[in-house]
XYZ file of C-alpha atoms in Angstrom:
712
model
C 24.265 159.459 103.811
C 21.689 158.117 106.065
C 21.610 154.371 106.389
C 18.205 154.021 104.224
C 19.897 156.443 101.534
C 22.708 154.039 101.402
C 20.627 151.114 100.926
C 18.551 152.730 98.382
C 21.682 153.315 96.282
C 22.738 149.469 95.913
C 20.324 149.038 93.229
C 21.344 149.995 89.583
C 18.490 152.504 89.433
C 20.166 154.432 92.128
C 18.276 157.238 93.372
C 20.840 159.184 94.674
C 20.265 161.562 97.485
C 18.884 164.500 96.776
C 19.049 166.498 99.984
C 22.601 166.101 99.578
C 22.639 167.119 96.046
C 23.589 163.701 94.770
C 21.916 162.980 91.387
C 20.213 159.783 90.190
C 22.268 157.319 88.598
C 21.441 154.438 86.062
C 24.303 152.069 86.248
C 22.829 149.731 83.590
C 24.037 150.704 79.679
C 24.886 148.318 77.387
C 27.357 148.133 74.462
C 27.995 144.475 73.382
C 28.846 145.635 69.658
C 27.676 149.062 69.523
C 25.877 151.466 72.163
C 22.813 149.226 72.591
C 19.041 149.705 73.918
C 19.143 149.228 77.592
C 17.587 151.296 80.885
C 20.394 153.525 80.561
C 20.585 154.187 77.018
C 17.935 156.349 75.011
C 17.936 156.515 71.431
C 16.139 159.447 70.043
C 13.425 159.403 67.779
C 15.346 161.587 64.906
C 18.222 163.591 64.814
C 21.341 163.694 67.256
C 21.653 160.643 69.166
C 19.059 158.534 67.188
C 21.560 156.129 66.138
C 24.932 154.630 67.007
C 27.593 152.586 65.091
C 26.373 148.917 65.051
C 29.297 146.434 64.804
C 29.371 142.514 64.161
C 28.294 140.170 67.019
C 31.833 139.532 69.051
C 31.852 136.182 67.637
C 32.349 137.352 63.962
C 34.576 140.179 65.526
C 36.688 137.609 66.993
C 36.859 135.539 63.918
C 39.431 138.083 62.504
C 41.992 137.350 64.856
C 42.924 140.756 64.616
C 43.767 142.130 68.167
C 44.350 145.838 66.812
C 40.900 145.731 65.123
C 39.261 144.776 68.339
C 40.970 147.760 70.044
C 39.676 150.126 67.564
C 36.384 148.802 67.752
C 36.405 149.117 71.879
C 38.015 152.895 70.880
C 34.806 153.758 68.829
C 32.341 152.375 70.996
C 33.743 153.904 74.083
C 33.884 157.583 72.406
C 30.207 156.987 71.158
C 29.023 155.877 74.503
C 30.459 159.107 76.267
C 29.069 161.155 73.715
C 25.968 159.961 74.099
C 26.387 160.312 77.974
C 27.384 164.057 77.677
C 23.915 164.572 76.028
C 21.977 162.491 78.661
C 21.391 159.902 76.605
C 23.554 157.117 78.440
C 25.225 156.168 81.589
C 29.055 155.744 81.926
C 29.048 152.080 82.828
C 28.509 149.546 80.115
C 28.010 145.886 80.842
C 29.970 144.425 78.129
C 31.932 141.994 77.229
C 30.344 138.588 77.791
C 33.470 136.644 77.975
C 32.381 133.286 78.826
C 34.006 130.774 76.816
C 31.813 129.042 74.455
C 31.907 125.650 75.746
C 28.901 124.140 74.357
C 27.358 124.526 70.790
C 24.037 124.593 72.299
C 24.467 127.529 74.423
C 21.746 130.566 73.461
C 24.438 133.503 74.067
C 27.527 131.747 72.382
C 26.831 134.736 69.620
C 27.759 137.333 72.214
C 31.297 135.685 73.154
C 34.353 135.658 71.473
C 34.379 131.683 71.235
C 35.642 128.622 72.433
C 39.066 129.226 73.296
C 40.365 130.793 76.675
C 43.751 132.221 75.214
C 41.808 133.880 72.167
C 39.166 135.127 74.260
C 41.984 136.609 76.837
C 43.550 138.445 74.055
C 40.139 140.072 72.736
C 39.055 141.237 76.318
C 42.532 142.932 76.940
C 42.221 144.819 73.477
C 38.448 145.607 73.679
C 38.654 147.114 77.569
C 41.884 149.048 76.368
C 39.869 150.423 73.792
C 36.602 151.297 75.701
C 37.961 152.625 78.936
C 40.996 154.480 76.955
C 43.870 152.495 78.276
C 44.824 149.737 80.893
C 43.649 150.390 84.079
C 43.588 154.452 83.409
C 42.964 157.145 86.215
C 40.102 158.509 84.409
C 38.541 156.155 82.094
C 36.904 157.119 79.104
C 33.597 154.826 80.309
C 33.728 151.893 82.168
C 33.641 148.397 80.680
C 32.204 145.417 82.793
C 33.508 141.867 82.370
C 30.525 139.411 82.564
C 29.675 136.566 83.631
C 32.090 135.430 86.514
C 32.179 132.594 86.599
C 31.422 129.408 84.729
C 28.353 130.550 83.073
C 26.911 129.316 79.952
C 23.722 127.586 80.356
C 20.541 129.456 79.831
C 17.164 127.071 79.951
C 18.465 123.391 78.722
C 15.999 120.478 79.620
C 14.674 122.485 82.689
C 18.052 123.501 84.055
C 17.551 127.115 84.072
C 20.367 129.363 84.623
C 18.908 130.994 87.698
C 19.388 127.689 89.653
C 22.126 125.852 87.970
C 24.876 124.832 90.006
C 28.080 124.250 87.919
C 30.485 121.297 89.234
C 33.580 122.619 87.957
C 36.983 120.811 89.027
C 39.895 123.377 90.106
C 41.958 122.561 87.257
C 39.084 123.351 84.609
C 38.019 126.425 86.774
C 41.635 127.657 86.338
C 42.431 126.447 83.046
C 39.407 127.278 81.340
C 36.745 129.319 82.671
C 38.856 131.826 84.614
C 41.852 133.016 82.131
C 39.569 135.525 80.225
C 38.326 137.256 83.459
C 42.411 137.004 84.581
C 43.153 138.904 81.285
C 40.463 141.424 81.981
C 40.941 142.029 85.864
C 44.350 141.607 86.724
C 45.944 142.488 83.145
C 43.278 145.091 81.633
C 42.577 146.519 84.930
C 38.668 146.649 84.039
C 36.571 148.809 86.496
C 33.727 146.362 86.939
C 32.928 142.780 86.937
C 29.162 141.135 86.994
C 28.751 137.895 89.035
C 26.624 135.309 87.180
C 23.364 133.679 87.860
C 24.612 130.216 88.718
C 26.508 128.417 91.541
C 30.092 127.044 91.389
C 30.468 123.795 93.557
C 27.330 124.934 95.541
C 27.840 128.270 96.102
C 26.157 131.245 94.246
C 28.356 133.454 92.210
C 27.364 136.360 93.779
C 27.452 135.025 97.097
C 30.897 133.347 96.853
C 34.060 134.949 98.507
C 36.070 132.816 97.151
C 35.378 133.849 93.431
C 34.729 137.492 94.372
C 37.509 138.304 97.288
C 39.695 135.491 97.421
C 40.591 135.285 93.544
C 39.013 138.357 91.934
C 40.092 141.015 94.529
C 43.265 139.428 96.366
C 44.864 136.981 94.027
C 44.250 138.927 90.733
C 45.069 142.344 92.657
C 41.956 143.802 91.508
C 41.315 145.871 94.646
C 41.785 149.380 93.950
C 39.557 151.925 94.833
C 36.428 152.205 92.280
C 36.654 148.531 91.128
C 33.200 146.934 91.617
C 31.113 144.211 91.023
C 27.474 144.190 90.105
C 25.253 141.094 90.342
C 23.458 139.936 86.912
C 19.993 141.423 87.066
C 18.283 139.536 89.947
C 20.855 137.323 90.567
C 20.850 138.533 94.194
C 17.116 137.242 94.526
C 18.185 134.104 93.092
C 20.206 133.194 95.655
C 17.325 132.523 97.848
C 14.465 131.848 95.392
C 16.105 129.507 93.002
C 18.964 128.217 94.658
C 17.885 127.963 98.136
C 20.998 128.806 99.499
C 19.531 131.056 102.216
C 16.882 130.966 104.009
C 15.597 134.510 103.439
C 15.849 137.205 101.142
C 17.288 139.206 103.761
C 20.272 136.860 104.275
C 20.525 136.486 100.397
C 21.220 140.437 100.314
C 23.272 140.210 103.154
C 25.589 137.256 101.942
C 25.893 138.927 98.574
C 27.038 142.314 100.121
C 29.566 140.381 102.321
C 31.044 138.283 99.739
C 31.878 141.299 97.638
C 28.763 142.425 95.467
C 28.462 145.796 95.674
C 25.669 146.369 93.391
C 22.533 144.702 92.898
C 20.869 144.944 89.154
C 17.456 144.753 90.894
C 15.903 145.824 94.350
C 16.639 142.574 96.411
C 19.612 144.634 98.255
C 17.763 147.856 98.832
C 14.526 145.988 99.621
C 15.986 143.677 102.182
C 19.366 145.008 103.541
C 17.291 146.893 106.348
C 16.040 143.772 107.381
C 19.424 142.342 107.177
C 20.685 144.729 109.419
C 18.184 144.279 112.266
C 19.502 140.707 112.394
C 23.291 141.656 112.435
C 23.744 139.812 109.390
C 26.586 142.516 107.873
C 28.440 145.685 109.297
C 27.566 148.865 107.864
C 31.374 149.072 106.939
C 30.783 146.809 104.380
C 27.704 148.868 103.181
C 29.970 151.836 103.067
C 32.783 150.027 101.319
C 30.479 149.007 98.632
C 29.051 152.732 97.997
C 32.863 153.945 97.794
C 33.764 151.445 95.372
C 30.624 152.512 93.170
C 30.994 156.075 93.691
C 34.940 156.677 93.670
C 34.358 154.865 89.903
C 32.081 157.691 88.934
C 34.785 160.297 90.459
C 37.267 158.951 88.209
C 34.753 159.168 85.357
C 34.452 162.792 85.816
C 30.992 162.525 86.465
C 30.960 165.091 88.946
C 33.273 167.388 87.427
C 32.307 170.601 85.590
C 31.389 170.673 82.073
C 35.172 171.515 80.770
C 36.403 168.433 81.894
C 38.053 165.737 80.055
C 35.834 163.820 77.493
C 33.139 166.730 77.712
C 34.041 167.498 74.278
C 32.515 164.606 72.785
C 29.313 165.217 70.981
C 27.043 164.171 68.012
C 29.891 165.034 65.845
C 31.914 161.948 67.303
C 28.842 159.315 66.749
C 28.598 157.259 63.277
C 31.579 159.089 61.786
C 32.665 157.555 58.240
C 35.667 156.368 59.742
C 33.727 154.163 62.434
C 30.884 153.146 59.850
C 33.999 152.084 57.471
C 35.371 150.076 60.413
C 32.302 148.255 61.030
C 32.461 147.297 57.502
C 36.066 146.089 57.906
C 35.076 143.990 60.832
C 32.664 142.177 59.096
C 34.895 141.624 56.215
C 37.699 140.438 58.407
C 35.763 138.037 60.046
C 33.809 136.156 57.377
C 34.948 132.603 56.852
C 35.214 130.354 53.576
C 34.281 127.062 54.511
C 34.018 125.656 50.890
C 34.873 126.587 47.574
C 34.785 123.600 45.221
C 36.967 122.615 42.497
C 34.711 125.007 39.900
C 36.084 128.071 41.985
C 32.584 129.837 41.732
C 33.779 132.571 44.258
C 34.890 135.150 43.636
C 31.617 135.776 41.380
C 32.052 137.585 38.061
C 30.018 141.123 38.009
C 29.087 141.427 34.526
C 25.910 141.995 34.462
C 24.481 138.717 35.979
C 21.337 137.783 37.177
C 21.437 136.748 40.905
C 18.388 134.333 42.578
C 19.131 135.601 46.146
C 16.912 133.631 48.361
C 16.269 132.554 51.776
C 15.235 134.169 55.245
C 18.527 136.147 55.636
C 18.124 137.655 52.013
C 16.393 140.541 52.888
C 17.098 140.707 56.583
C 17.597 143.588 58.775
C 17.828 143.955 62.316
C 18.064 140.022 62.041
C 21.776 140.808 61.071
C 22.504 142.353 64.209
C 22.050 139.375 66.533
C 21.073 140.449 70.245
C 21.886 143.263 72.444
C 21.922 145.950 69.537
C 21.219 149.533 69.132
C 19.832 151.935 66.389
C 22.313 151.896 63.350
C 21.933 154.787 61.016
C 21.363 152.211 58.260
C 21.463 148.354 57.754
C 22.960 146.792 54.599
C 20.683 143.765 53.370
C 22.053 141.429 51.226
C 19.530 142.286 48.232
C 21.051 145.979 48.937
C 24.598 144.490 48.711
C 23.955 142.938 45.632
C 22.249 145.658 43.597
C 25.308 147.657 44.550
C 27.362 145.427 42.740
C 25.431 145.615 39.661
C 23.503 142.615 39.674
C 20.008 141.793 38.381
C 18.376 140.570 41.478
C 15.722 137.925 41.923
C 14.424 137.786 45.495
C 12.479 135.199 47.218
C 12.474 134.159 50.697
C 11.466 130.806 49.953
C 10.983 129.552 53.508
C 11.314 130.882 57.012
C 14.307 129.987 59.470
C 12.186 127.643 61.467
C 9.355 127.185 59.227
C 8.152 123.900 57.689
C 6.118 125.230 55.373
C 6.929 124.543 51.798
C 4.795 126.839 50.026
C 7.376 129.351 49.186
C 9.597 126.603 47.120
C 8.050 126.604 43.726
C 8.742 130.468 43.574
C 12.163 129.834 45.026
C 13.127 127.379 42.460
C 11.462 129.181 39.281
C 13.612 132.292 40.247
C 16.501 129.944 40.655
C 16.227 128.551 37.342
C 15.914 132.165 35.446
C 19.426 133.184 37.223
C 22.831 132.836 36.349
C 23.715 132.302 40.085
C 21.943 130.914 43.388
C 22.690 132.844 46.554
C 20.872 130.944 49.492
C 20.853 132.999 52.575
C 19.972 131.387 55.728
C 21.285 129.552 59.103
C 20.146 130.026 62.508
C 18.759 133.035 64.734
C 17.620 134.603 67.822
C 14.591 132.672 68.312
C 16.576 129.561 69.181
C 19.910 130.888 70.363
C 19.177 133.731 72.437
C 19.448 134.634 76.120
C 17.072 132.596 78.548
C 17.143 129.863 75.748
C 19.548 127.312 74.465
C 19.364 124.859 71.368
C 18.422 121.354 71.856
C 19.736 120.607 68.343
C 23.059 121.857 66.121
C 21.232 120.838 62.742
C 19.914 123.322 60.447
C 16.687 124.269 61.526
C 13.501 123.936 59.681
C 13.262 122.829 56.074
C 16.248 124.965 54.969
C 18.332 122.022 54.189
C 15.252 120.646 52.028
C 15.255 124.193 49.975
C 19.070 123.880 49.556
C 18.910 120.498 48.255
C 15.941 121.436 45.819
C 18.030 124.779 44.783
C 21.268 122.446 44.264
C 19.426 120.339 41.406
C 18.344 123.316 39.396
C 22.076 123.175 37.748
C 23.502 126.585 38.406
C 26.158 127.788 40.675
C 25.049 127.670 44.264
C 26.327 129.705 46.953
C 25.157 129.212 50.738
C 25.367 131.996 53.364
C 25.508 130.529 56.697
C 24.113 133.218 59.593
C 24.004 133.128 63.340
C 26.261 133.096 66.211
C 27.081 129.410 66.513
C 27.693 126.463 64.130
C 25.139 123.869 62.672
C 26.367 120.542 61.147
C 27.341 121.496 57.568
C 27.727 118.147 56.604
C 25.068 117.851 54.150
C 26.196 120.827 52.557
C 29.947 119.786 52.408
C 29.098 116.740 50.454
C 26.629 118.001 48.120
C 28.730 118.650 45.004
C 26.248 120.876 43.797
C 26.551 123.457 46.954
C 29.748 125.021 45.098
C 30.330 127.413 48.174
C 29.918 127.849 51.944
C 30.642 131.168 53.774
C 29.910 131.460 57.645
C 28.806 135.086 57.881
C 27.916 135.392 61.645
C 25.921 138.439 62.589
C 27.602 141.134 60.565
C 25.403 143.888 61.396
C 24.716 147.149 60.108
C 27.302 146.507 56.938
C 26.156 142.947 56.388
C 25.283 143.243 52.841
C 28.061 145.513 51.969
C 30.705 143.380 53.546
C 29.388 139.845 52.435
C 29.126 141.049 48.591
C 32.558 142.559 48.888
C 33.829 139.005 49.770
C 31.630 137.398 47.388
C 32.960 139.533 44.536
C 36.658 139.530 45.283
C 36.630 143.128 46.079
C 37.804 141.787 49.464
C 39.385 138.357 50.164
C 37.982 136.109 52.673
C 40.745 135.330 55.589
C 38.536 134.536 59.080
C 38.970 131.520 60.887
C 36.168 129.881 62.870
C 36.433 130.606 66.302
C 34.280 127.856 67.638
C 34.301 124.066 66.718
C 31.435 122.509 64.358
C 30.344 119.607 66.116
C 28.337 116.506 64.020
C 24.870 116.644 65.065
C 24.968 113.883 67.380
C 27.621 115.469 69.455
C 24.282 116.541 71.717
C 23.382 112.927 72.101
C 26.978 112.079 73.533
C 27.201 114.468 76.470
C 24.868 116.566 78.640
C 25.206 120.430 78.429
C 25.500 120.186 82.199
C 28.404 118.364 82.059
C 30.990 121.265 82.697
C 34.240 118.943 82.295
C 36.359 119.575 79.294
C 38.116 116.214 79.211
C 36.932 113.100 77.850
C 36.345 110.243 80.100
C 35.589 107.196 78.390
C 31.813 108.177 78.798
C 31.773 111.555 77.087
C 33.755 112.764 74.320
C 35.254 116.002 75.517
C 34.676 119.531 74.611
C 36.356 122.342 72.257
C 39.221 121.608 69.695
C 41.628 120.962 72.697
C 39.974 117.707 73.842
C 37.700 116.888 70.865
C 39.137 115.533 67.213
C 36.167 114.419 65.421
C 34.814 118.040 64.234
C 32.980 118.253 61.196
C 35.050 121.477 60.711
C 37.879 122.255 63.189
C 38.080 125.718 65.475
C 40.697 128.087 63.328
C 39.602 126.507 59.931
C 39.443 129.011 56.845
C 39.637 128.975 53.268
C 41.122 131.584 51.020
C 40.675 132.678 47.077
C 44.686 132.322 47.170
C 47.202 129.779 47.934
C 49.925 130.342 50.603
C 52.845 128.693 51.541
C 53.960 129.164 55.335
C 56.947 127.855 56.836
C 58.995 128.824 59.880
C 62.038 130.731 59.635
C 63.612 128.652 62.011
C 62.160 124.844 62.661
C 64.105 124.101 65.815
C 63.665 126.669 68.221
C 65.575 126.351 71.807
C 66.467 124.436 73.735
C 65.124 126.458 76.668
C 65.669 126.070 80.437
C 62.804 126.755 82.638
C 64.905 128.387 85.234
C 66.253 130.760 82.677
C 62.826 131.461 81.228
C 61.249 132.228 84.775
C 64.264 134.388 85.616
C 63.874 136.421 82.880
C 60.316 136.638 83.155
C 60.815 138.040 86.702
C 61.406 141.493 84.943
C 57.153 141.301 84.096
C 54.957 142.294 86.642
C 53.298 138.777 86.526
C 55.578 135.781 85.058
C 53.001 134.078 82.859
C 52.580 137.212 80.786
C 56.161 137.276 80.159
C 57.435 136.343 76.429
C 58.643 132.950 76.015
C 59.768 133.707 72.462
C 58.739 135.378 69.405
C 58.195 132.762 66.484
C 59.053 134.174 63.006
C 56.624 132.857 60.344
C 57.075 133.361 56.726
C 53.859 133.595 54.534
C 53.984 133.463 50.884
C 51.189 134.183 48.547
C 51.578 131.374 45.665
C 48.356 132.260 44.269
C 46.771 135.259 41.919
C 44.874 137.106 44.625
C 46.019 139.667 47.175
C 44.982 138.454 50.698
C 45.231 138.753 54.459
C 46.265 135.505 56.205
C 46.042 134.494 59.930
C 49.027 132.511 61.183
C 47.715 130.499 64.148
C 50.387 128.508 66.193
C 49.281 125.632 68.169
C 51.553 123.589 70.625
C 51.171 119.658 71.609
C 53.116 117.213 73.499
C 52.921 113.963 74.484
C 55.544 114.221 77.611
C 55.041 117.259 79.358
C 52.325 118.402 81.988
C 49.622 116.319 83.738
C 47.633 113.537 81.959
C 45.502 113.422 79.684
C 47.218 116.003 77.120
C 45.149 118.391 75.166
C 45.287 117.389 71.667
C 46.718 120.775 70.985
C 46.640 124.303 72.334
C 46.535 127.616 70.671
C 49.443 129.694 71.898
C 49.506 132.543 69.452
C 48.626 134.386 66.492
C 48.878 137.139 64.147
C 47.456 138.446 60.975
C 49.021 139.426 57.718
C 47.406 141.856 55.754
C 47.136 142.355 51.868
C 49.868 139.758 50.903
C 50.244 140.274 46.933
C 50.666 137.387 44.681
C 54.376 136.581 44.714
C 55.193 138.268 47.938
C 56.620 137.006 51.023
C 55.643 138.616 54.649
C 57.534 137.785 57.790
C 55.208 137.791 60.955
C 56.451 137.629 64.418
C 54.144 135.963 66.942
C 54.868 136.387 70.507
C 54.330 133.646 72.465
C 54.370 134.027 76.389
C 55.262 131.928 79.444
C 51.593 131.552 80.456
C 50.476 130.171 76.756
C 53.274 127.546 76.762
C 52.344 126.816 80.322
C 49.947 123.701 81.371
C 47.532 123.623 84.405
C 47.968 121.202 86.998
C 45.465 119.402 88.680
C 45.133 121.878 91.476
C 45.050 124.823 89.392
C 48.405 125.949 89.371
C 50.072 127.354 86.027
C 53.180 125.256 85.687
C 56.130 125.393 82.804
C 56.633 121.993 82.318
C 60.242 120.317 80.705
C 59.615 118.236 77.928
C 59.419 118.195 73.880
C 56.529 120.216 72.074
C 55.389 120.246 68.440
C 54.512 123.395 67.001
C 51.849 123.268 64.390
C 50.676 125.870 61.752
C 47.405 126.558 60.579
C 44.436 124.138 60.630
C 43.910 121.397 57.663
C 47.185 122.494 56.049
C 50.126 120.379 55.667
C 52.576 122.928 56.508
C 56.013 122.185 58.414
C 55.978 121.667 62.032
C 58.651 123.227 64.555
C 60.124 121.200 67.361
C 61.174 122.510 70.536
C 62.426 121.253 74.119
C 62.166 122.794 77.341
C 64.848 121.683 80.364
C 65.219 122.072 83.743
C 62.481 121.570 86.549
C 58.799 122.242 86.453
C 58.244 125.946 87.448
C 55.089 127.370 89.062
C 53.969 130.626 87.439
C 50.819 131.148 89.149
C 50.047 129.382 92.464
C 46.412 128.918 92.346
C 44.165 129.933 95.616
C 42.628 126.549 96.720
C 39.136 126.566 97.393
C 37.961 126.351 101.204
C 37.217 123.035 102.514
C 33.166 122.473 102.408
C-alpha cells in the first residue's frame, strides 16, 4: 500500500485499495441488543434481512442475573450478525457492548449498560462476548465485539459539561476498583477483539490519546496484545482531542497523538485527513501506522473475510435469523428481567384471567418502538401492552391519558372514565429516550410530566391499580410505594419486541417474577446532594457516596425484587473456613490469573414455602469492619446464581462460586489485595435470611499489582 492508501484506511468507512484488490469496508456496525441500524447494517424493506431479533435493553436483561441467558443472547446476535454479513447487509465488527458502570442515575445512556455493579458487569460482558465471538479469544471469531467506552465515560451533557470535552478526575483506587474491572474482564479474560476509547479525558488526558490506558494497562498489563486486537475511537473522538479538550495545538497533532497512543482506527476522518500533515512534521513513525493497519486487517483475516465462500460461518443465512428459538429467547430475557417492586397485602398480582375488563392507560400502553430503547434494529413484530392484554382474553379499554413528558391534563377525564368502567386499572408509563439518551442526561430523577398526578387520580377510583414502570433508569417511586391505593408496581425496563407478551405473562402469573434491580433507586433529592461531574465513589462528608456499595438511603436498593411466592433461603454451612491467604494464593496460582481463581463455592438452600412455582436469584454480599483499606464499603456483591422453577415445597441447593478477586479489596494505589480479617456474608436484599461468617488469616496478598500512572 502507498502511504496515502494506508492513511485513508484509518477511517471507519475504509475505502480499501482498489489497485491491490482490497475492497472497501465499513467497520461500524451496531448490535447492542440485536443487530441494529448503523452505517454498516442495512435492513431490507421487505423479505429476507428485513428484520432481526430485538432483545430487551441490557439494563433489563442484566436484571435476570442469569449468565447462561446472556451467553445465549450473545450467540443469537452473533449468528444473526454473521448471517447479515454473508449476504452483504452488515459488517463483521459490532460496536457493542457498552460496559461503563451506571454510576449516576442521571446518565442518559445507563439503559445501554448492565447496571451499577462492576462485578456483575464483568460477568455479563464475559458471557456476552463469549456468545458473540463464539468462544473465549477464538482463533476464528464469528463476529468481533467491541467493549466500550474505555474508560471513565458516563456523562453526556449535564449542565454544560459535554462528553466531548469532559475531564474525569478519578483516583487510582476508584479507577482500578470501579471503572476498569468490566474492561479487564472483557479484554484480559474474554479476549475480545476490539475496544473503543471514549470521548472524555481521564485526569487530563483524552482517552484516545492516553498511552497509559491504551498501552500500559490494556495491551501490556492485561495481556491484550495479540495480532488482530484493535482499538477504535468513538465517533469524532480524535477530533475532540484538539477541538474540545484543546490537548493539542492542531488536528494533525491530535491524529498523531491518538495513533501513537494505540488508537488504530478513527471513527471519523480526522486521522485520514491529517496524518499526512502529521507525517510531514515527523509526529509519528511509519511503522506505527503499519502496526495499526496490521491490527485491523489481521482481525478481518481471522474473521474469514478474505476466505472463499465455503469457509467457516459462510453457511449462515436468512434461515438463521429470527428463528422461533430466538424469538422465544427474546421473550424469556424480558420475563426473567422484569422486577416486582410492590405487591401489597391485597395480593392483586397475579391477575385473574376470567373475562375481566382492563383499563390500560398511559404513554406506554400501546407503545411500539419505544419499548426497544435505543440502538435498536427492525424486529419482525413488537408486542404492545394492548396486544398482550387481548391475547390473555381481557376486554381492553385503552386510553393514553397523558404523554411521558406532558403537562396537558385534557386526557385525564377519558382515562378516569375508562378506569371506572373496568375491573382492573393498569397504568403503563415511566421515562423514555427524550430524557435518557445519548448526548443527553437527565436533570431530575422524578417521574416526568404529570404522570404521578394521573396515577393519583386513578388510585382514587377504587379499583385494583397496577403501575408498570418503563425506562432504563430508575425514578423515585416513593409516592407510589406509600400510596395504599397503588396495589402493585413492576419495573419493566425496555422489554423490546416481546414486551407486551412478557409483561402480561408476569401480570397473569403464567410466569413468576424473579428479576432484581441492577441499579439503586435514589430519592429525588439525591441529584441536589452531589454533582454529576464528581467521579468519586466514597462519601466524603459533603457528598453522600455512590451505588449500593457506598450509599445506604435508597428508596429501593440494588438487588431488590419480590416474588409471587415465599422462600426460605439458608446456608448449607453458616461458618466457612478459616481460610489462609498464603494457601489460597498458592492454590490460585494454578489459574492463569490469581484473581480469577476460586476462593470457595458457597452452598445455598432455596426452599419454596409458598404456592407458586418460581425462579429465585441468590445474591451473596460480603461486608467487613476490619479488613482492607478504610472507609469500608457497606457491602459488596461477590457472587450470584439463579435457581430455576422451584416448585412449592421443593428445596434446591445452588452452588455460588466466589473468586479470590471478588473477596479481595482495592488498595489506594489500585492494587487488588486479599486482606486477612473477619467477613460477614449476607443473602438477598430486604430479607432477614441468616448471615454467614468467615475468617481469613495470614498476611496480605497482592493478587494484581496495578500499573501506576505516570507522574504529571
